[in-house]
């Protein structure tokens, strides 16, 4: 299993600013994933964060808007840049161990005003 | 077509009822299948994996039909504590997971 510490748990931000979300895992993992969950909807994969290489983004998500860092095998950050109210959502990081259970951080509830 | 489609719900059932959720997926190369449970304002947590032979865990039974690309979850003798959103999850590879929109279940006394 994995324990993931994600922070902040929530934030209220002004439009045009940026927020960086951090995820710390209690063990080394090759891949970490960042999801967005908009109100009343399921999780949408933003990108896969690989240690030592650039993140791989899903269709509709770009690096300029959601830059990701993965400096080592236990840590990753996701930045939501130049925020607008449409970015209000829950952001979750996740890790897994090859075709088995995925573990999630507690989520960051972002409100952009 | 969405990658993973679920019953839209919501399901409102009395305690003790049996309820079934259905899910279909579009990618025949999918390798692993799961049901996750998400409580309000919480992160998703694994409820059970789904195997081709079908598997049961107490009151919960999951079925997979690869030919039809169909997954189901059956909950028997519903409890109030079963109230949550149930997410159908399909994994392609290396934990590349695709989530259904979720089905909300409310079990009432």
PDB file of C-alpha atoms in Angstrom:
ATOM      1  CA  UNK A   1       0.000   0.000   0.000  1.00  0.00           C
ATOM      2  CA  UNK A   2       0.963   3.636  -0.196  1.00  0.00           C
ATOM      3  CA  UNK A   3       0.277   6.654   1.936  1.00  0.00           C
ATOM      4  CA  UNK A   4       0.068   9.914   0.061  1.00  0.00           C
ATOM      5  CA  UNK A   5       0.165  13.291   1.708  1.00  0.00           C
ATOM      6  CA  UNK A   6      -1.346  15.967  -0.485  1.00  0.00           C
ATOM      7  CA  UNK A   7      -1.459  19.645   0.311  1.00  0.00           C
ATOM      8  CA  UNK A   8      -3.020  22.072   0.480  1.00  0.00           C
ATOM      9  CA  UNK A   9      -6.324  20.366   1.205  1.00  0.00           C
ATOM     10  CA  UNK A  10      -8.203  23.393   0.001  1.00  0.00           C
ATOM     11  CA  UNK A  11      -7.599  26.925  -1.183  1.00  0.00           C
ATOM     12  CA  UNK A  12      -9.463  29.944  -2.439  1.00  0.00           C
ATOM     13  CA  UNK A  13      -7.486  31.853  -5.044  1.00  0.00           C
ATOM     14  CA  UNK A  14      -7.852  35.002  -7.066  1.00  0.00           C
ATOM     15  CA  UNK A  15      -8.190  34.667 -10.806  1.00  0.00           C
ATOM     16  CA  UNK A  16      -4.951  35.182 -12.661  1.00  0.00           C
ATOM     17  CA  UNK A  17      -2.825  33.706  -9.885  1.00  0.00           C
ATOM     18  CA  UNK A  18      -1.216  30.264  -9.684  1.00  0.00           C
ATOM     19  CA  UNK A  19      -1.396  27.491  -7.116  1.00  0.00           C
ATOM     20  CA  UNK A  20       1.060  24.671  -6.616  1.00  0.00           C
ATOM     21  CA  UNK A  21      -0.205  21.402  -5.181  1.00  0.00           C
ATOM     22  CA  UNK A  22       2.220  18.968  -3.599  1.00  0.00           C
ATOM     23  CA  UNK A  23       2.080  15.217  -3.198  1.00  0.00           C
ATOM     24  CA  UNK A  24       4.469  13.229  -1.039  1.00  0.00           C
ATOM     25  CA  UNK A  25       4.445   9.424  -1.133  1.00  0.00           C
ATOM     26  CA  UNK A  26       5.796   7.228   1.630  1.00  0.00           C
ATOM     27  CA  UNK A  27       7.527   4.917  -0.847  1.00  0.00           C
ATOM     28  CA  UNK A  28       9.284   5.175  -4.179  1.00  0.00           C
ATOM     29  CA  UNK A  29       7.022   4.958  -7.210  1.00  0.00           C
ATOM     30  CA  UNK A  30       7.846   5.164 -10.873  1.00  0.00           C
ATOM     31  CA  UNK A  31       4.735   6.948 -12.026  1.00  0.00           C
ATOM     32  CA  UNK A  32       2.455   9.443 -10.385  1.00  0.00           C
ATOM     33  CA  UNK A  33      -0.788  10.668 -11.842  1.00  0.00           C
ATOM     34  CA  UNK A  34      -2.681  13.903 -11.539  1.00  0.00           C
ATOM     35  CA  UNK A  35      -6.462  13.994 -11.877  1.00  0.00           C
ATOM     36  CA  UNK A  36      -9.117  16.650 -11.875  1.00  0.00           C
ATOM     37  CA  UNK A  37     -12.601  16.033 -10.566  1.00  0.00           C
ATOM     38  CA  UNK A  38     -15.079  18.736 -11.365  1.00  0.00           C
ATOM     39  CA  UNK A  39     -18.217  19.083  -9.265  1.00  0.00           C
ATOM     40  CA  UNK A  40     -20.502  16.102  -9.672  1.00  0.00           C
ATOM     41  CA  UNK A  41     -18.234  14.425 -12.186  1.00  0.00           C
ATOM     42  CA  UNK A  42     -15.722  11.651 -12.204  1.00  0.00           C
ATOM     43  CA  UNK A  43     -11.967  11.860 -12.374  1.00  0.00           C
ATOM     44  CA  UNK A  44     -10.243  13.059 -15.513  1.00  0.00           C
ATOM     45  CA  UNK A  45      -6.569  12.328 -15.980  1.00  0.00           C
ATOM     46  CA  UNK A  46      -4.538  15.497 -16.475  1.00  0.00           C
ATOM     47  CA  UNK A  47      -1.075  14.016 -16.860  1.00  0.00           C
ATOM     48  CA  UNK A  48       1.321  11.280 -15.878  1.00  0.00           C
ATOM     49  CA  UNK A  49       4.392  12.448 -14.011  1.00  0.00           C
ATOM     50  CA  UNK A  50       7.527  10.440 -14.694  1.00  0.00           C
ATOM     51  CA  UNK A  51      10.684  10.866 -12.716  1.00  0.00           C
ATOM     52  CA  UNK A  52      13.530  12.121 -14.869  1.00  0.00           C
ATOM     53  CA  UNK A  53      11.447  13.076 -17.889  1.00  0.00           C
ATOM     54  CA  UNK A  54       8.717  15.459 -18.880  1.00  0.00           C
ATOM     55  CA  UNK A  55       5.178  14.724 -17.853  1.00  0.00           C
ATOM     56  CA  UNK A  56       2.829  13.217 -20.400  1.00  0.00           C
ATOM     57  CA  UNK A  57      -0.351  15.258 -20.807  1.00  0.00           C
ATOM     58  CA  UNK A  58      -3.769  14.063 -21.840  1.00  0.00           C
ATOM     59  CA  UNK A  59      -5.769  15.684 -24.591  1.00  0.00           C
ATOM     60  CA  UNK A  60      -7.109  19.024 -23.465  1.00  0.00           C
ATOM     61  CA  UNK A  61      -4.368  19.670 -20.918  1.00  0.00           C
ATOM     62  CA  UNK A  62      -1.140  21.541 -21.666  1.00  0.00           C
ATOM     63  CA  UNK A  63       2.102  22.060 -19.838  1.00  0.00           C
ATOM     64  CA  UNK A  64       1.835  25.845 -19.817  1.00  0.00           C
ATOM     65  CA  UNK A  65      -1.407  25.630 -17.873  1.00  0.00           C
ATOM     66  CA  UNK A  66      -0.537  22.666 -15.650  1.00  0.00           C
ATOM     67  CA  UNK A  67       3.232  22.459 -15.224  1.00  0.00           C
ATOM     68  CA  UNK A  68       4.337  19.397 -13.296  1.00  0.00           C
ATOM     69  CA  UNK A  69       7.534  18.653 -11.452  1.00  0.00           C
ATOM     70  CA  UNK A  70       8.830  15.235 -10.460  1.00  0.00           C
ATOM     71  CA  UNK A  71      12.189  15.784  -8.813  1.00  0.00           C
ATOM     72  CA  UNK A  72      12.418  12.316  -7.242  1.00  0.00           C
ATOM     73  CA  UNK A  73      10.540   9.045  -6.860  1.00  0.00           C
ATOM     74  CA  UNK A  74       8.483  10.140  -3.839  1.00  0.00           C
ATOM     75  CA  UNK A  75       7.368  13.654  -4.697  1.00  0.00           C
ATOM     76  CA  UNK A  76       5.500  15.608  -7.372  1.00  0.00           C
ATOM     77  CA  UNK A  77       3.876  18.983  -7.778  1.00  0.00           C
ATOM     78  CA  UNK A  78       1.123  20.226 -10.047  1.00  0.00           C
ATOM     79  CA  UNK A  79       0.727  23.939 -10.670  1.00  0.00           C
ATOM     80  CA  UNK A  80      -2.536  25.414 -11.866  1.00  0.00           C
ATOM     81  CA  UNK A  81      -1.444  28.552 -13.682  1.00  0.00           C
ATOM     82  CA  UNK A  82      -3.231  31.783 -14.497  1.00  0.00           C
ATOM     83  CA  UNK A  83      -6.360  30.492 -12.828  1.00  0.00           C
ATOM     84  CA  UNK A  84      -9.897  31.258 -13.867  1.00  0.00           C
ATOM     85  CA  UNK A  85     -13.180  30.245 -12.191  1.00  0.00           C
ATOM     86  CA  UNK A  86     -13.390  27.317 -14.630  1.00  0.00           C
ATOM     87  CA  UNK A  87     -10.370  25.808 -12.859  1.00  0.00           C
ATOM     88  CA  UNK A  88     -12.391  25.417  -9.662  1.00  0.00           C
ATOM     89  CA  UNK A  89     -12.262  21.719  -9.030  1.00  0.00           C
ATOM     90  CA  UNK A  90     -10.777  18.992  -6.896  1.00  0.00           C
ATOM     91  CA  UNK A  91      -7.289  17.956  -7.889  1.00  0.00           C
ATOM     92  CA  UNK A  92      -5.990  14.530  -6.872  1.00  0.00           C
ATOM     93  CA  UNK A  93      -2.656  12.821  -7.176  1.00  0.00           C
ATOM     94  CA  UNK A  94      -2.420   9.079  -7.451  1.00  0.00           C
ATOM     95  CA  UNK A  95       0.118   6.277  -7.483  1.00  0.00           C
ATOM     96  CA  UNK A  96      -0.172   2.619  -8.375  1.00  0.00           C
ATOM     97  CA  UNK A  97       1.892  -0.517  -8.627  1.00  0.00           C
ATOM     98  CA  UNK A  98       1.260  -2.069 -12.010  1.00  0.00           C
ATOM     99  CA  UNK A  99      -2.283  -3.328 -12.637  1.00  0.00           C
ATOM    100  CA  UNK A 100      -3.166  -3.250  -8.978  1.00  0.00           C
ATOM    101  CA  UNK A 101      -4.851  -0.858  -6.655  1.00  0.00           C
ATOM    102  CA  UNK A 102      -4.299   2.846  -7.143  1.00  0.00           C
ATOM    103  CA  UNK A 103      -3.919   5.050  -4.114  1.00  0.00           C
ATOM    104  CA  UNK A 104      -5.008   8.638  -3.982  1.00  0.00           C
ATOM    105  CA  UNK A 105      -4.067  11.702  -2.057  1.00  0.00           C
ATOM    106  CA  UNK A 106      -6.774  13.360  -0.048  1.00  0.00           C
ATOM    107  CA  UNK A 107      -7.402  15.875  -2.796  1.00  0.00           C
ATOM    108  CA  UNK A 108      -7.092  19.649  -3.092  1.00  0.00           C
ATOM    109  CA  UNK A 109     -10.354  21.541  -3.303  1.00  0.00           C
ATOM    110  CA  UNK A 110      -9.653  24.664  -5.336  1.00  0.00           C
ATOM    111  CA  UNK A 111     -12.026  27.597  -5.637  1.00  0.00           C
ATOM    112  CA  UNK A 112     -11.104  30.439  -7.962  1.00  0.00           C
ATOM    113  CA  UNK A 113     -12.875  33.726  -7.384  1.00  0.00           C
TER     114      UNK A 113
ATOM    115  CA  UNK B   1     -18.205   7.215 -27.168  1.00  0.00           C
ATOM    116  CA  UNK B   2     -16.843   7.596 -23.649  1.00  0.00           C
ATOM    117  CA  UNK B   3     -14.067   5.269 -22.603  1.00  0.00           C
ATOM    118  CA  UNK B   4     -15.999   4.084 -19.570  1.00  0.00           C
ATOM    119  CA  UNK B   5     -19.748   4.481 -19.255  1.00  0.00           C
ATOM    120  CA  UNK B   6     -21.848   3.797 -16.205  1.00  0.00           C
ATOM    121  CA  UNK B   7     -25.489   3.870 -15.248  1.00  0.00           C
ATOM    122  CA  UNK B   8     -26.233   7.531 -14.603  1.00  0.00           C
ATOM    123  CA  UNK B   9     -28.079   6.955 -11.333  1.00  0.00           C
ATOM    124  CA  UNK B  10     -28.815   8.148  -8.766  1.00  0.00           C
ATOM    125  CA  UNK B  11     -30.080   5.021  -7.093  1.00  0.00           C
ATOM    126  CA  UNK B  12     -32.233   5.498  -4.023  1.00  0.00           C
ATOM    127  CA  UNK B  13     -32.991   2.206  -2.316  1.00  0.00           C
ATOM    128  CA  UNK B  14     -34.283   1.067   1.068  1.00  0.00           C
ATOM    129  CA  UNK B  15     -32.099  -0.778   3.524  1.00  0.00           C
ATOM    130  CA  UNK B  16     -31.905  -4.451   2.696  1.00  0.00           C
ATOM    131  CA  UNK B  17     -32.463  -3.977  -1.020  1.00  0.00           C
ATOM    132  CA  UNK B  18     -30.305  -5.474  -3.737  1.00  0.00           C
ATOM    133  CA  UNK B  19     -28.915  -3.022  -6.245  1.00  0.00           C
ATOM    134  CA  UNK B  20     -26.886  -3.566  -9.409  1.00  0.00           C
ATOM    135  CA  UNK B  21     -24.602  -1.180 -11.252  1.00  0.00           C
ATOM    136  CA  UNK B  22     -23.497  -1.663 -14.836  1.00  0.00           C
ATOM    137  CA  UNK B  23     -20.511  -0.365 -16.725  1.00  0.00           C
ATOM    138  CA  UNK B  24     -19.211  -0.699 -20.276  1.00  0.00           C
ATOM    139  CA  UNK B  25     -15.797   0.147 -21.633  1.00  0.00           C
ATOM    140  CA  UNK B  26     -14.639   0.914 -25.134  1.00  0.00           C
ATOM    141  CA  UNK B  27     -11.035  -0.292 -25.287  1.00  0.00           C
ATOM    142  CA  UNK B  28     -10.803  -4.031 -25.818  1.00  0.00           C
ATOM    143  CA  UNK B  29      -7.121  -3.904 -24.828  1.00  0.00           C
ATOM    144  CA  UNK B  30      -8.039  -3.004 -21.255  1.00  0.00           C
ATOM    145  CA  UNK B  31      -6.242  -5.199 -18.794  1.00  0.00           C
ATOM    146  CA  UNK B  32      -7.612  -4.646 -15.328  1.00  0.00           C
ATOM    147  CA  UNK B  33     -10.933  -3.629 -13.925  1.00  0.00           C
ATOM    148  CA  UNK B  34     -12.025  -2.234 -10.602  1.00  0.00           C
ATOM    149  CA  UNK B  35     -14.846  -0.769  -8.644  1.00  0.00           C
ATOM    150  CA  UNK B  36     -13.918   2.182  -6.463  1.00  0.00           C
ATOM    151  CA  UNK B  37     -16.010   3.841  -3.820  1.00  0.00           C
ATOM    152  CA  UNK B  38     -15.940   7.571  -3.243  1.00  0.00           C
ATOM    153  CA  UNK B  39     -17.593   9.113  -0.229  1.00  0.00           C
ATOM    154  CA  UNK B  40     -18.628  12.741  -0.315  1.00  0.00           C
ATOM    155  CA  UNK B  41     -15.619  15.054  -0.216  1.00  0.00           C
ATOM    156  CA  UNK B  42     -13.216  12.132   0.038  1.00  0.00           C
ATOM    157  CA  UNK B  43     -10.773  10.507  -2.326  1.00  0.00           C
ATOM    158  CA  UNK B  44     -11.709   7.300  -4.172  1.00  0.00           C
ATOM    159  CA  UNK B  45     -10.803   4.050  -2.494  1.00  0.00           C
ATOM    160  CA  UNK B  46     -10.688   0.574  -3.930  1.00  0.00           C
ATOM    161  CA  UNK B  47     -13.813  -1.467  -3.280  1.00  0.00           C
ATOM    162  CA  UNK B  48     -12.840  -4.535  -5.242  1.00  0.00           C
ATOM    163  CA  UNK B  49     -11.040  -5.748  -8.299  1.00  0.00           C
ATOM    164  CA  UNK B  50     -13.037  -7.473 -11.010  1.00  0.00           C
ATOM    165  CA  UNK B  51     -11.935 -10.804 -12.448  1.00  0.00           C
ATOM    166  CA  UNK B  52     -13.151 -12.701 -15.490  1.00  0.00           C
ATOM    167  CA  UNK B  53     -14.350 -15.533 -13.313  1.00  0.00           C
ATOM    168  CA  UNK B  54     -16.386 -13.182 -11.192  1.00  0.00           C
ATOM    169  CA  UNK B  55     -15.592 -12.512  -7.587  1.00  0.00           C
ATOM    170  CA  UNK B  56     -17.458 -11.974  -4.382  1.00  0.00           C
ATOM    171  CA  UNK B  57     -16.583 -10.114  -1.220  1.00  0.00           C
ATOM    172  CA  UNK B  58     -19.279 -10.410   1.396  1.00  0.00           C
ATOM    173  CA  UNK B  59     -22.347  -8.608   0.117  1.00  0.00           C
ATOM    174  CA  UNK B  60     -20.571  -7.408  -3.008  1.00  0.00           C
ATOM    175  CA  UNK B  61     -20.279  -9.376  -6.246  1.00  0.00           C
ATOM    176  CA  UNK B  62     -18.418  -8.186  -9.324  1.00  0.00           C
ATOM    177  CA  UNK B  63     -18.646  -9.650 -12.804  1.00  0.00           C
ATOM    178  CA  UNK B  64     -16.648  -9.066 -15.967  1.00  0.00           C
ATOM    179  CA  UNK B  65     -17.642 -10.010 -19.491  1.00  0.00           C
ATOM    180  CA  UNK B  66     -14.698  -9.316 -21.780  1.00  0.00           C
ATOM    181  CA  UNK B  67     -16.565 -10.283 -24.938  1.00  0.00           C
ATOM    182  CA  UNK B  68     -19.246  -7.696 -24.252  1.00  0.00           C
ATOM    183  CA  UNK B  69     -16.827  -5.277 -22.556  1.00  0.00           C
ATOM    184  CA  UNK B  70     -19.173  -5.101 -19.627  1.00  0.00           C
ATOM    185  CA  UNK B  71     -18.639  -4.926 -15.874  1.00  0.00           C
ATOM    186  CA  UNK B  72     -21.191  -5.155 -13.099  1.00  0.00           C
ATOM    187  CA  UNK B  73     -21.390  -4.692  -9.358  1.00  0.00           C
ATOM    188  CA  UNK B  74     -24.122  -6.229  -7.241  1.00  0.00           C
ATOM    189  CA  UNK B  75     -24.741  -5.136  -3.673  1.00  0.00           C
ATOM    190  CA  UNK B  76     -26.973  -7.350  -1.583  1.00  0.00           C
ATOM    191  CA  UNK B  77     -28.688  -6.446   1.690  1.00  0.00           C
ATOM    192  CA  UNK B  78     -27.840  -2.750   1.314  1.00  0.00           C
ATOM    193  CA  UNK B  79     -26.740  -0.886   4.408  1.00  0.00           C
ATOM    194  CA  UNK B  80     -26.990   2.809   5.160  1.00  0.00           C
ATOM    195  CA  UNK B  81     -23.197   2.873   5.119  1.00  0.00           C
ATOM    196  CA  UNK B  82     -23.186   1.763   1.474  1.00  0.00           C
ATOM    197  CA  UNK B  83     -24.353   5.237   0.464  1.00  0.00           C
ATOM    198  CA  UNK B  84     -21.590   6.619  -1.741  1.00  0.00           C
ATOM    199  CA  UNK B  85     -20.626   7.102  -5.358  1.00  0.00           C
ATOM    200  CA  UNK B  86     -19.369   3.964  -7.082  1.00  0.00           C
ATOM    201  CA  UNK B  87     -16.805   4.408  -9.815  1.00  0.00           C
ATOM    202  CA  UNK B  88     -16.149   1.874 -12.536  1.00  0.00           C
ATOM    203  CA  UNK B  89     -12.449   1.953 -13.375  1.00  0.00           C
ATOM    204  CA  UNK B  90     -10.662   0.398 -16.328  1.00  0.00           C
ATOM    205  CA  UNK B  91      -6.908   0.188 -16.525  1.00  0.00           C
ATOM    206  CA  UNK B  92      -5.026   0.083 -19.808  1.00  0.00           C
ATOM    207  CA  UNK B  93      -1.453  -0.320 -18.625  1.00  0.00           C
ATOM    208  CA  UNK B  94       0.979   1.006 -16.059  1.00  0.00           C
ATOM    209  CA  UNK B  95      -1.828   2.306 -13.906  1.00  0.00           C
ATOM    210  CA  UNK B  96      -3.283   4.397 -16.746  1.00  0.00           C
ATOM    211  CA  UNK B  97      -6.765   4.325 -15.301  1.00  0.00           C
ATOM    212  CA  UNK B  98      -9.938   5.584 -16.878  1.00  0.00           C
ATOM    213  CA  UNK B  99     -12.869   6.375 -14.667  1.00  0.00           C
ATOM    214  CA  UNK B 100     -16.560   6.202 -15.287  1.00  0.00           C
ATOM    215  CA  UNK B 101     -18.662   9.164 -14.251  1.00  0.00           C
ATOM    216  CA  UNK B 102     -19.797   7.313 -11.156  1.00  0.00           C
ATOM    217  CA  UNK B 103     -23.154   6.181  -9.895  1.00  0.00           C
ATOM    218  CA  UNK B 104     -24.488   7.686  -6.733  1.00  0.00           C
ATOM    219  CA  UNK B 105     -26.207   5.324  -4.329  1.00  0.00           C
ATOM    220  CA  UNK B 106     -28.342   6.439  -1.412  1.00  0.00           C
ATOM    221  CA  UNK B 107     -29.604   3.786   0.966  1.00  0.00           C
ATOM    222  CA  UNK B 108     -32.498   4.982   3.078  1.00  0.00           C
ATOM    223  CA  UNK B 109     -33.846   3.594   6.349  1.00  0.00           C
TER     224      UNK B 109
END
